[in-house]
Amino acid sequence: MRLTKDGIKNAAEWEAKGYSLPKFDREKVEAATKSEPFWIHFGAGNIFRAFQANVVQELLGSGVLDRGLVVAEGYDYEIIEKMYRPHDNIGVLVTLKSGGNVEKTVVGSVMEALTADSQNDADWARLCEIFRNPSLQMVTFTITEKGYLLKNAAGVFMPGIEDDFAAGPVLPKSYIGKVVTLLHERFVNGELPVAMVSMDNCSHNGDKLYAAVDEFAQEWESRGVCKSGFRDYVNNASKVTFPWTMIDKITPRPDAKIERILADDGIEQLAPVITSKKTYVAPFVNAEECQYLVIEDAFPNGRPELEKGGLYFTDRATVDKVEKMKVCTCLNPLHTFLALSGCLLGYNLIADEMKDDDLLRLVKRLGYDEGLPVVVNPGIINPRDFIDEVVKIRIPNPFMPDTPQRIACDTSQKLSIRFGETIKGYLAREDLRVSDLKVIPLVFALWLRYLMAAGDDGQPFELSPDPLLDDVRKYVADIRLGGGKNCAEAVEPLLHRADIFGVDLFDAGLARSVTGYFERMILGPGAVREVLKSL
């Protein structure tokens, strides 16, 4: 059994092993896609293969769509060259069910896979051709939040940006430079309309993409290296839009256990590839069963009926509400609590923590009792139903290899959004009291205890990467289990930092709760567990 267009023609063999196969005429769809492409996606990674490509596959099978996807990769060309093309752009999606079983789908909705490499004459010419085509309705992205940056944290331009500013839309080097060059190609060929849709997992993602594109257009026009009027085109919402989206689906790195399942079925050539840029890709992706993609409905060249594939189309304000519901209350705060407590208690899987009665009770209290009262219901997704799914299906999923250590990365950057917004919600309401919050200050105390880099058993562990690690660890540097300096006094300056917690915890009336928990957690081995039990 081979993952190629010829290899999947023996449908009976694949279906006998439990695989769902493409239910459309692939040659006919491929011809239509190449003639009139409607959707090109930048970012050929796992989330695209597990989510967008599978949605299109389902809509092709049901007859809603008659054309497939074009995917382009502008960072790591080896993904295309060593994984997509050897398998004729076909892959396997393994959906990891919370009940412990798997669902196996052969996904064949990608009709073209291109390197967004201006030095690759054939691929670059094809990309330009696609962007000149009036049929193109949407250009989407999963290139990570870093992909939209023109400068690094030190304010220095990223590689290739200054060269691209100077050269104009000719043989670009940077990722955004390539995207804007292709958009310029669409501009000079009739100012054709298109939606530029970031689907990356970051807040107000459309604005991040717009800011990068607009800066390029402004630089090019000011230097006289592009056709006049390009910036007006970029800023004309009847021509080009940058919708906001909210995406939610966990697609961990391809797992060796899943590879063995597929190999036992008889699929050949499953070995993963680690590219020279350290990207880990395989002919399969494994992903959770739950997924959400909420999109601002702003498509100047029209769009297909993707809502029939489970996507939500709405206005910008609703996208924002859904984003805040997820990030500030219903999912991300629960993950952070489990990450910190899991590191301290020696857990290596988030799913295993949901079998811990103390942690399960506190997760529910954090979400249902403390978070839900300040959630603004977005209307299209019920917040209580969302938390139900998180607590009962998503986090306990035994197949999801998510670790506390991974989720504990960059905690200093997460606390203000994941908890500070809820605190602000309580402060703004006359019917709610901040003093009723018990688990949120507990999370802050767990973070202080975590920064000591010693588990509840007293044994040292390695802290996860965090840009403020050296800065914040100094507040607990002299604190030891069972003794040390006055810990409340030591951490007081940290608790004043609204840049970390979203509010000054003393002004908010929560600092004493945090230090009270923390003082109890450092009494000795087992003290963290005792505090958790007491709540």
Coordinates of C-alpha atoms in Angstrom, one line a residue:
M1 CA 0.0 0.0 0.0
R2 CA 1.6 3.2 -1.2
L3 CA 0.5 6.8 -0.6
T4 CA 0.5 7.8 -4.3
K5 CA -2.3 8.5 -6.8
D6 CA -1.7 5.0 -8.3
G7 CA -1.3 3.4 -4.9
I8 CA -4.7 4.4 -3.6
K9 CA -6.5 3.1 -6.8
N10 CA -7.0 -0.3 -5.1
A11 CA -9.8 1.1 -3.0
A12 CA -11.0 -2.2 -1.6
E13 CA -7.6 -2.9 0.0
W14 CA -7.5 0.5 1.7
E15 CA -11.1 0.4 2.8
A16 CA -10.7 -3.1 4.2
K17 CA -8.1 -1.6 6.6
G18 CA -10.5 1.1 7.7
Y19 CA -9.4 4.0 5.6
S20 CA -11.7 6.6 4.1
L21 CA -10.6 7.5 0.6
P22 CA -11.3 10.6 -1.6
K23 CA -14.8 10.4 -3.1
F24 CA -14.3 12.5 -6.2
D25 CA -12.7 12.3 -9.6
R26 CA -9.2 13.5 -8.8
E27 CA -8.0 14.0 -12.4
K28 CA -11.1 16.1 -13.2
V29 CA -10.7 18.2 -10.0
E30 CA -6.9 18.6 -10.7
A31 CA -7.6 20.0 -14.2
A32 CA -10.2 22.4 -12.9
T33 CA -8.0 23.6 -10.1
K34 CA -5.1 24.3 -12.4
S35 CA -7.3 26.1 -14.8
E36 CA -9.2 28.2 -12.3
P37 CA -7.6 28.1 -8.8
F38 CA -9.8 29.6 -6.1
W39 CA -7.7 29.0 -2.9
I40 CA -4.0 29.0 -2.4
H41 CA -2.6 28.4 1.1
F42 CA 0.9 29.4 2.4
G43 CA 2.3 27.1 5.0
A44 CA 2.4 23.4 4.2
G45 CA 2.6 22.2 7.8
N46 CA 0.5 19.8 9.9
I47 CA -2.4 22.2 10.8
F48 CA -3.1 22.8 7.1
R49 CA -2.9 19.1 6.3
A50 CA -5.1 18.1 9.2
F51 CA -7.7 20.9 9.0
Q52 CA -8.1 23.0 5.9
A53 CA -7.1 20.2 3.5
N54 CA -9.5 17.8 5.1
V55 CA -12.4 20.3 5.0
V56 CA -11.9 20.7 1.3
Q57 CA -11.7 17.0 0.9
E58 CA -15.1 16.5 2.5
L59 CA -16.6 19.3 0.4
L60 CA -15.2 17.8 -2.8
G61 CA -16.8 14.5 -1.8
S62 CA -20.2 16.0 -1.2
G63 CA -20.1 18.0 -4.4
V64 CA -20.0 21.5 -2.8
L65 CA -16.6 22.1 -4.4
D66 CA -15.4 21.1 -7.8
R67 CA -11.8 22.4 -7.3
G68 CA -9.1 21.6 -4.8
L69 CA -6.3 23.4 -3.0
V70 CA -3.0 24.8 -4.0
V71 CA -0.4 24.9 -1.3
A72 CA 2.8 26.9 -1.2
E73 CA 5.7 26.7 1.2
G74 CA 7.9 29.8 1.5
Y75 CA 10.2 28.8 4.4
D76 CA 11.2 25.2 4.2
Y77 CA 11.1 24.0 0.6
E78 CA 12.1 20.4 1.5
I79 CA 8.5 19.9 2.9
I80 CA 7.3 20.1 -0.7
E81 CA 10.2 18.4 -2.3
K82 CA 10.7 15.5 0.1
M83 CA 7.1 14.9 1.4
Y84 CA 4.4 16.3 -0.8
R85 CA 5.7 15.5 -4.3
P86 CA 7.0 11.9 -3.6
H87 CA 3.4 11.1 -2.4
D88 CA 1.6 13.0 -5.2
N89 CA 0.4 15.5 -2.6
I90 CA -1.5 12.8 -0.8
G91 CA -1.3 12.1 2.9
V92 CA -3.1 10.3 5.8
L93 CA -4.9 12.1 8.5
V94 CA -5.2 10.1 11.7
T95 CA -7.9 11.6 14.0
L96 CA -7.2 10.7 17.6
K97 CA -10.5 10.0 19.3
S98 CA -10.9 10.6 23.0
G99 CA -12.3 7.1 23.4
G100 CA -8.9 5.7 22.4
N101 CA -9.7 4.7 18.8
V102 CA -8.4 6.3 15.6
E103 CA -10.1 7.4 12.4
K104 CA -8.0 7.1 9.3
T105 CA -8.5 9.3 6.2
V106 CA -6.5 9.5 3.0
V107 CA -6.5 13.2 2.1
G108 CA -6.1 14.0 -1.6
S109 CA -7.6 17.5 -1.9
V110 CA -4.2 19.2 -2.6
M111 CA -3.9 19.5 -6.4
E112 CA -0.6 21.5 -6.6
A113 CA 2.3 21.9 -4.1
L114 CA 4.8 24.6 -4.9
T115 CA 7.9 26.1 -3.3
A116 CA 7.5 29.8 -2.9
D117 CA 11.0 30.3 -4.0
S118 CA 11.7 33.1 -6.4
Q119 CA 14.9 31.3 -7.5
N120 CA 12.8 28.3 -8.7
D121 CA 11.8 29.5 -12.1
A122 CA 9.0 27.0 -12.7
D123 CA 7.4 27.2 -9.3
W124 CA 7.6 31.0 -9.2
A125 CA 6.2 31.4 -12.6
R126 CA 3.3 29.2 -11.6
L127 CA 2.7 31.2 -8.5
C128 CA 2.6 34.4 -10.5
E129 CA 0.2 32.8 -12.9
I130 CA -2.1 31.8 -10.1
F131 CA -2.2 35.3 -8.7
R132 CA -3.0 36.8 -12.1
N133 CA -6.0 34.5 -12.4
P134 CA -9.3 36.3 -11.8
S135 CA -10.7 33.0 -10.3
L136 CA -8.5 33.3 -7.2
Q137 CA -10.7 34.2 -4.2
M138 CA -8.7 33.6 -1.1
V139 CA -5.0 33.4 -0.1
T140 CA -4.6 31.9 3.4
F141 CA -1.7 31.5 5.8
T142 CA -0.5 29.3 8.6
I143 CA 3.1 30.6 8.7
T144 CA 3.2 31.2 12.5
E145 CA 3.0 34.6 14.2
K146 CA 6.8 35.1 13.6
G147 CA 6.2 34.9 9.8
Y148 CA 4.6 38.3 9.8
L149 CA 7.4 40.1 11.5
L150 CA 9.6 42.5 9.5
K151 CA 11.8 43.2 12.5
N152 CA 13.1 41.1 15.4
A153 CA 12.7 42.0 19.1
A154 CA 15.8 44.2 18.9
G155 CA 14.2 46.3 16.1
V156 CA 16.5 44.9 13.5
F157 CA 15.0 44.0 10.1
M158 CA 14.6 40.2 9.5
P159 CA 16.8 38.6 6.8
G160 CA 16.0 39.7 3.3
I161 CA 13.5 42.5 4.2
E162 CA 15.8 45.5 3.5
D163 CA 16.9 43.9 0.2
D164 CA 13.3 43.4 -0.8
F165 CA 12.4 47.0 0.1
A166 CA 15.2 48.2 -2.2
A167 CA 14.5 45.9 -5.1
G168 CA 10.8 46.1 -5.3
P169 CA 8.6 43.3 -6.5
V170 CA 11.4 41.4 -8.3
L171 CA 12.8 38.1 -7.1
P172 CA 12.0 38.6 -3.4
K173 CA 14.0 36.9 -0.6
S174 CA 11.8 37.2 2.5
Y175 CA 8.6 35.3 3.1
I176 CA 6.4 38.5 3.3
G177 CA 8.3 39.9 0.4
K178 CA 7.3 37.0 -1.7
V179 CA 3.6 37.3 -0.7
V180 CA 3.5 41.1 -1.4
T181 CA 5.3 40.6 -4.7
L182 CA 2.6 38.1 -5.7
L183 CA -0.1 40.5 -4.6
H184 CA 1.5 43.2 -6.7
E185 CA 1.3 40.8 -9.6
R186 CA -2.5 40.7 -9.0
F187 CA -2.6 44.5 -8.8
V188 CA -0.8 45.1 -12.1
N189 CA -3.1 42.7 -13.9
G190 CA -6.3 44.6 -13.4
E191 CA -6.4 45.3 -9.6
L192 CA -8.1 42.0 -9.2
P193 CA -9.9 41.5 -5.8
V194 CA -8.8 38.9 -3.3
A195 CA -9.0 38.1 0.5
M196 CA -5.7 37.7 2.3
V197 CA -6.7 35.5 5.3
S198 CA -4.3 34.7 8.1
M199 CA -5.3 31.5 9.9
D200 CA -2.5 31.5 12.4
N201 CA -3.2 31.0 16.0
C202 CA -2.7 34.6 17.2
S203 CA -5.0 37.4 18.2
H204 CA -6.2 39.8 15.5
N205 CA -4.1 37.9 13.0
G206 CA -5.5 39.8 10.0
D207 CA -4.0 43.0 11.3
K208 CA -0.6 41.4 11.6
L209 CA -0.7 40.3 8.0
Y210 CA -2.1 43.7 6.9
A211 CA 0.6 45.7 8.8
A212 CA 3.4 43.7 7.0
V213 CA 1.9 44.0 3.6
D214 CA 1.1 47.7 4.0
E215 CA 4.6 48.5 5.1
F216 CA 6.0 46.9 2.0
A217 CA 3.5 48.8 -0.2
Q218 CA 4.4 52.0 1.5
E219 CA 8.2 51.4 1.2
W220 CA 7.9 50.4 -2.5
E221 CA 5.8 53.4 -3.5
S222 CA 8.0 55.9 -1.6
R223 CA 11.1 54.4 -3.3
G224 CA 9.4 54.3 -6.7
V225 CA 10.1 50.6 -7.3
C226 CA 6.5 49.5 -7.9
K227 CA 3.6 50.6 -10.0
S228 CA 1.9 53.7 -8.6
G229 CA -1.3 53.1 -6.7
F230 CA -0.3 49.7 -5.2
R231 CA -0.7 51.0 -1.6
D232 CA -4.2 52.4 -2.4
Y233 CA -5.1 48.9 -3.8
V234 CA -3.8 47.2 -0.6
N235 CA -6.0 49.6 1.5
N236 CA -9.1 49.4 -0.7
A237 CA -11.5 46.9 1.1
S238 CA -13.4 46.4 -2.1
K239 CA -10.2 45.0 -3.6
V240 CA -8.1 43.5 -0.8
T241 CA -9.2 42.4 2.6
F242 CA -7.4 41.0 5.7
P243 CA -10.1 39.2 7.7
W244 CA -9.6 38.2 11.3
T245 CA -9.9 34.5 12.1
M246 CA -9.8 32.2 15.2
I247 CA -8.4 28.7 14.7
D248 CA -8.4 26.0 17.3
K249 CA -7.1 22.5 16.6
I250 CA -4.2 20.6 18.2
T251 CA -2.0 18.8 15.7
P252 CA 1.1 17.4 17.5
R253 CA 4.2 16.2 15.8
P254 CA 3.7 13.0 13.9
D255 CA 3.8 10.3 16.6
A256 CA 5.8 7.0 16.4
K257 CA 2.8 5.1 17.8
I258 CA 0.6 6.3 14.9
E259 CA 3.4 5.4 12.4
R260 CA 3.4 1.8 13.8
I261 CA -0.4 1.6 13.4
L262 CA -0.2 2.6 9.7
A263 CA 2.8 0.4 9.1
D264 CA 1.0 -2.6 10.5
D265 CA -1.8 -1.8 8.0
G266 CA 0.7 -2.3 5.3
I267 CA 1.4 1.3 4.2
E268 CA 5.0 1.7 2.9
Q269 CA 7.5 4.5 3.0
L270 CA 6.1 6.1 6.2
A271 CA 9.5 7.2 7.6
P272 CA 9.5 10.9 8.7
V273 CA 11.8 13.4 7.2
I274 CA 13.8 15.9 9.3
T275 CA 14.7 18.7 6.9
S276 CA 17.9 20.8 7.0
K277 CA 15.8 23.5 8.7
K278 CA 14.8 20.9 11.4
T279 CA 11.2 20.6 10.3
Y280 CA 9.8 17.2 11.3
V281 CA 7.3 16.0 8.6
A282 CA 5.8 12.6 7.8
P283 CA 3.4 11.2 5.2
F284 CA 0.7 11.3 7.9
V285 CA -0.5 13.8 10.5
N286 CA -2.2 13.0 13.8
A287 CA -4.7 15.4 15.3
E288 CA -7.5 15.8 17.8
E289 CA -11.0 15.4 16.7
C290 CA -12.3 18.8 17.8
Q291 CA -11.7 21.8 15.6
Y292 CA -12.9 25.4 15.1
L293 CA -12.2 28.0 12.4
V294 CA -14.1 31.2 12.7
I295 CA -13.6 33.7 9.9
E296 CA -14.6 37.3 9.4
D297 CA -16.8 37.2 6.3
A298 CA -15.0 39.8 4.1
F299 CA -14.3 38.3 0.6
P300 CA -14.3 40.9 -2.2
N301 CA -14.0 38.2 -4.9
G302 CA -16.7 35.9 -3.3
R303 CA -16.0 32.6 -1.6
P304 CA -17.3 29.0 -1.8
E305 CA -19.8 27.6 0.8
L306 CA -17.1 26.5 3.3
E307 CA -19.6 26.8 6.1
K308 CA -20.9 23.5 4.8
G309 CA -17.6 22.0 6.0
G310 CA -18.1 23.3 9.5
L311 CA -16.3 26.6 9.3
Y312 CA -18.0 29.7 10.8
F313 CA -18.3 32.9 8.9
T314 CA -19.3 36.0 10.9
D315 CA -18.4 39.6 11.6
R316 CA -15.1 40.9 13.1
A317 CA -16.6 41.6 16.5
T318 CA -17.8 38.0 16.8
V319 CA -14.4 36.6 15.8
D320 CA -12.9 38.8 18.6
K321 CA -15.4 37.4 21.1
V322 CA -14.7 33.8 20.2
E323 CA -11.0 34.5 20.4
K324 CA -11.3 36.0 23.9
M325 CA -13.6 33.1 25.0
K326 CA -11.0 30.6 24.0
V327 CA -7.8 32.4 25.1
C328 CA -9.0 34.2 28.2
T329 CA -11.4 31.7 29.8
C330 CA -12.5 28.4 28.2
L331 CA -9.3 26.7 27.1
N332 CA -5.9 28.4 27.4
P333 CA -6.2 29.2 31.2
L334 CA -7.0 25.6 31.9
H335 CA -4.0 24.5 30.0
T336 CA -1.7 26.9 31.9
F337 CA -3.0 25.7 35.3
L338 CA -2.3 22.1 34.3
A339 CA 1.1 22.9 32.9
L340 CA 2.3 24.5 36.1
S341 CA 0.8 21.9 38.4
G342 CA 1.9 19.1 36.1
C343 CA 5.5 20.2 36.2
L344 CA 5.5 20.4 40.0
L345 CA 3.8 17.1 40.5
G346 CA 5.9 15.2 38.0
Y347 CA 3.4 14.6 35.2
N348 CA 4.6 14.1 31.6
L349 CA 1.2 14.2 29.9
I350 CA -1.6 16.7 30.2
A351 CA -4.2 14.0 29.6
D352 CA -2.9 12.0 32.7
E353 CA -3.5 15.1 34.9
M354 CA -7.3 14.8 34.2
K355 CA -7.2 11.5 36.0
D356 CA -6.1 13.4 39.1
D357 CA -9.2 14.2 41.2
D358 CA -7.6 17.3 42.8
L359 CA -6.6 18.7 39.5
L360 CA -9.8 17.8 37.7
R361 CA -11.9 19.6 40.4
L362 CA -9.7 22.7 40.2
V363 CA -9.8 22.8 36.4
K364 CA -13.6 22.7 36.5
R365 CA -13.7 25.4 39.2
L366 CA -11.3 27.6 37.1
G367 CA -13.4 27.3 34.0
Y368 CA -17.0 27.0 35.1
D369 CA -17.0 29.0 38.3
E370 CA -14.4 31.7 37.9
G371 CA -14.2 32.1 34.1
L372 CA -17.7 31.7 32.7
P373 CA -19.3 34.6 34.6
V374 CA -17.3 37.2 32.6
V375 CA -17.3 35.5 29.2
V376 CA -19.1 37.5 26.5
N377 CA -21.1 34.9 24.6
P378 CA -20.2 35.1 20.9
G379 CA -23.5 33.6 19.9
I380 CA -22.2 31.2 17.3
I381 CA -20.4 28.9 19.9
N382 CA -21.9 28.4 23.4
P383 CA -19.1 29.0 26.0
R384 CA -20.4 26.4 28.4
D385 CA -20.6 23.8 25.6
F386 CA -17.0 24.8 24.6
I387 CA -15.7 24.2 28.2
D388 CA -17.7 20.9 28.4
E389 CA -15.8 19.7 25.3
V390 CA -12.5 20.9 26.6
V391 CA -12.9 19.2 30.0
K392 CA -14.6 16.0 28.9
I393 CA -13.1 15.3 25.4
R394 CA -10.1 17.5 24.5
I395 CA -7.8 17.6 27.5
P396 CA -8.4 14.0 28.7
N397 CA -7.8 12.6 25.2
P398 CA -5.2 9.8 25.9
F399 CA -3.8 10.0 22.4
M400 CA -2.8 13.6 22.6
P401 CA 0.9 13.7 23.5
D402 CA 0.8 17.2 24.9
T403 CA 3.1 17.8 27.9
P404 CA 3.0 20.2 30.8
Q405 CA 6.6 21.1 30.0
R406 CA 5.7 22.3 26.5
I407 CA 2.7 24.3 27.6
A408 CA 4.7 25.9 30.4
C409 CA 6.9 27.6 27.8
D410 CA 6.6 31.4 27.8
T411 CA 4.3 31.5 30.8
S412 CA 5.3 35.0 31.7
Q413 CA 3.9 36.1 28.3
K414 CA 0.6 34.3 28.9
L415 CA -0.6 35.2 32.3
S416 CA -1.9 38.7 31.5
I417 CA -4.2 37.5 28.8
R418 CA -5.2 34.1 30.2
F419 CA -6.0 35.4 33.7
G420 CA -5.6 39.2 33.8
E421 CA -8.6 39.8 31.5
T422 CA -10.8 37.7 33.8
I423 CA -9.7 39.7 36.8
K424 CA -10.4 43.0 35.0
G425 CA -13.9 41.6 34.2
Y426 CA -14.5 41.0 37.9
L427 CA -13.2 44.5 38.8
A428 CA -15.6 46.1 36.3
R429 CA -18.7 44.3 37.6
E430 CA -20.7 45.3 40.7
D431 CA -22.2 41.9 40.9
L432 CA -18.9 40.0 41.1
R433 CA -16.2 40.1 43.8
V434 CA -12.5 39.6 43.2
S435 CA -12.3 38.0 46.6
D436 CA -14.3 35.1 45.3
L437 CA -11.5 34.1 42.9
K438 CA -9.5 31.3 44.5
V439 CA -8.0 29.3 41.6
I440 CA -6.6 32.2 39.6
P441 CA -4.4 33.4 42.5
L442 CA -3.5 29.8 43.1
V443 CA -2.2 29.6 39.5
F444 CA 0.0 32.7 40.2
A445 CA 1.3 31.0 43.3
L446 CA 2.0 27.8 41.4
W447 CA 4.0 29.9 38.9
L448 CA 6.1 31.4 41.7
R449 CA 6.6 27.9 43.1
Y450 CA 7.5 26.6 39.6
L451 CA 10.1 29.2 39.2
M452 CA 12.0 27.6 42.1
A453 CA 12.7 24.7 39.7
A454 CA 12.0 22.0 42.3
G455 CA 9.2 19.6 42.1
D456 CA 6.8 18.9 45.0
D457 CA 9.1 15.9 45.8
G458 CA 11.9 18.4 46.3
Q459 CA 13.8 17.2 43.3
P460 CA 15.1 19.7 40.7
F461 CA 13.7 19.9 37.2
E462 CA 14.4 21.9 34.1
L463 CA 12.3 25.0 33.5
S464 CA 10.7 25.5 30.1
P465 CA 12.0 28.4 27.9
D466 CA 10.6 31.8 28.7
P467 CA 12.0 35.2 27.6
L468 CA 11.7 36.6 31.2
L469 CA 13.0 33.6 33.0
D470 CA 16.2 35.3 34.3
D471 CA 14.3 38.4 35.3
V472 CA 11.5 36.7 37.3
R473 CA 13.6 34.0 38.9
K474 CA 15.5 36.5 40.9
Y475 CA 12.5 37.1 43.1
V476 CA 12.6 33.5 44.3
A477 CA 16.4 33.0 44.2
D478 CA 16.8 33.0 48.0
I479 CA 13.7 31.0 48.8
R480 CA 14.1 27.4 49.8
L481 CA 11.7 24.6 50.7
G482 CA 11.2 24.6 54.4
G483 CA 12.9 28.0 55.1
G484 CA 14.6 31.0 53.7
K485 CA 13.8 34.7 53.7
N486 CA 10.3 36.1 54.0
C487 CA 8.8 34.9 50.8
A488 CA 5.9 37.4 50.7
E489 CA 8.4 40.3 51.0
A490 CA 10.7 38.7 48.3
V491 CA 8.0 38.4 45.7
E492 CA 6.1 41.6 46.4
P493 CA 7.8 43.6 43.6
L494 CA 6.9 40.9 41.1
L495 CA 3.2 41.0 42.1
H496 CA 3.1 44.7 41.3
R497 CA 4.0 44.0 37.7
A498 CA 0.9 44.6 35.5
D499 CA 3.0 43.8 32.4
I500 CA 3.0 40.2 33.6
F501 CA -0.3 39.7 35.4
G502 CA -2.4 42.1 33.5
V503 CA -3.1 44.0 36.7
D504 CA -1.2 45.1 39.8
L505 CA -2.2 42.3 42.0
F506 CA -2.0 44.5 45.1
D507 CA -4.4 47.1 43.5
A508 CA -6.6 44.2 42.5
G509 CA -6.8 42.8 46.0
L510 CA -5.3 39.4 45.1
A511 CA -1.7 39.7 46.2
R512 CA -2.3 38.4 49.8
S513 CA -4.0 35.3 48.4
V514 CA -1.1 34.6 46.1
T515 CA 1.5 35.0 48.8
G516 CA -0.6 33.0 51.2
Y517 CA -0.7 30.0 48.9
F518 CA 2.9 30.4 48.0
E519 CA 4.0 30.4 51.7
R520 CA 2.2 27.2 52.3
M521 CA 3.6 25.6 49.1
I522 CA 7.2 26.0 50.3
L523 CA 6.8 24.4 53.7
G524 CA 8.4 21.2 52.4
P525 CA 7.9 18.2 50.0
G526 CA 4.3 17.4 49.4
A527 CA 3.2 21.0 50.3
V528 CA 1.9 21.7 46.8
R529 CA -0.4 18.7 46.9
E530 CA -1.7 19.7 50.3
V531 CA -2.6 23.2 49.0
L532 CA -4.4 21.7 46.0
K533 CA -6.3 19.3 48.2
S534 CA -7.3 22.1 50.5
L535 CA -9.1 23.8 47.7

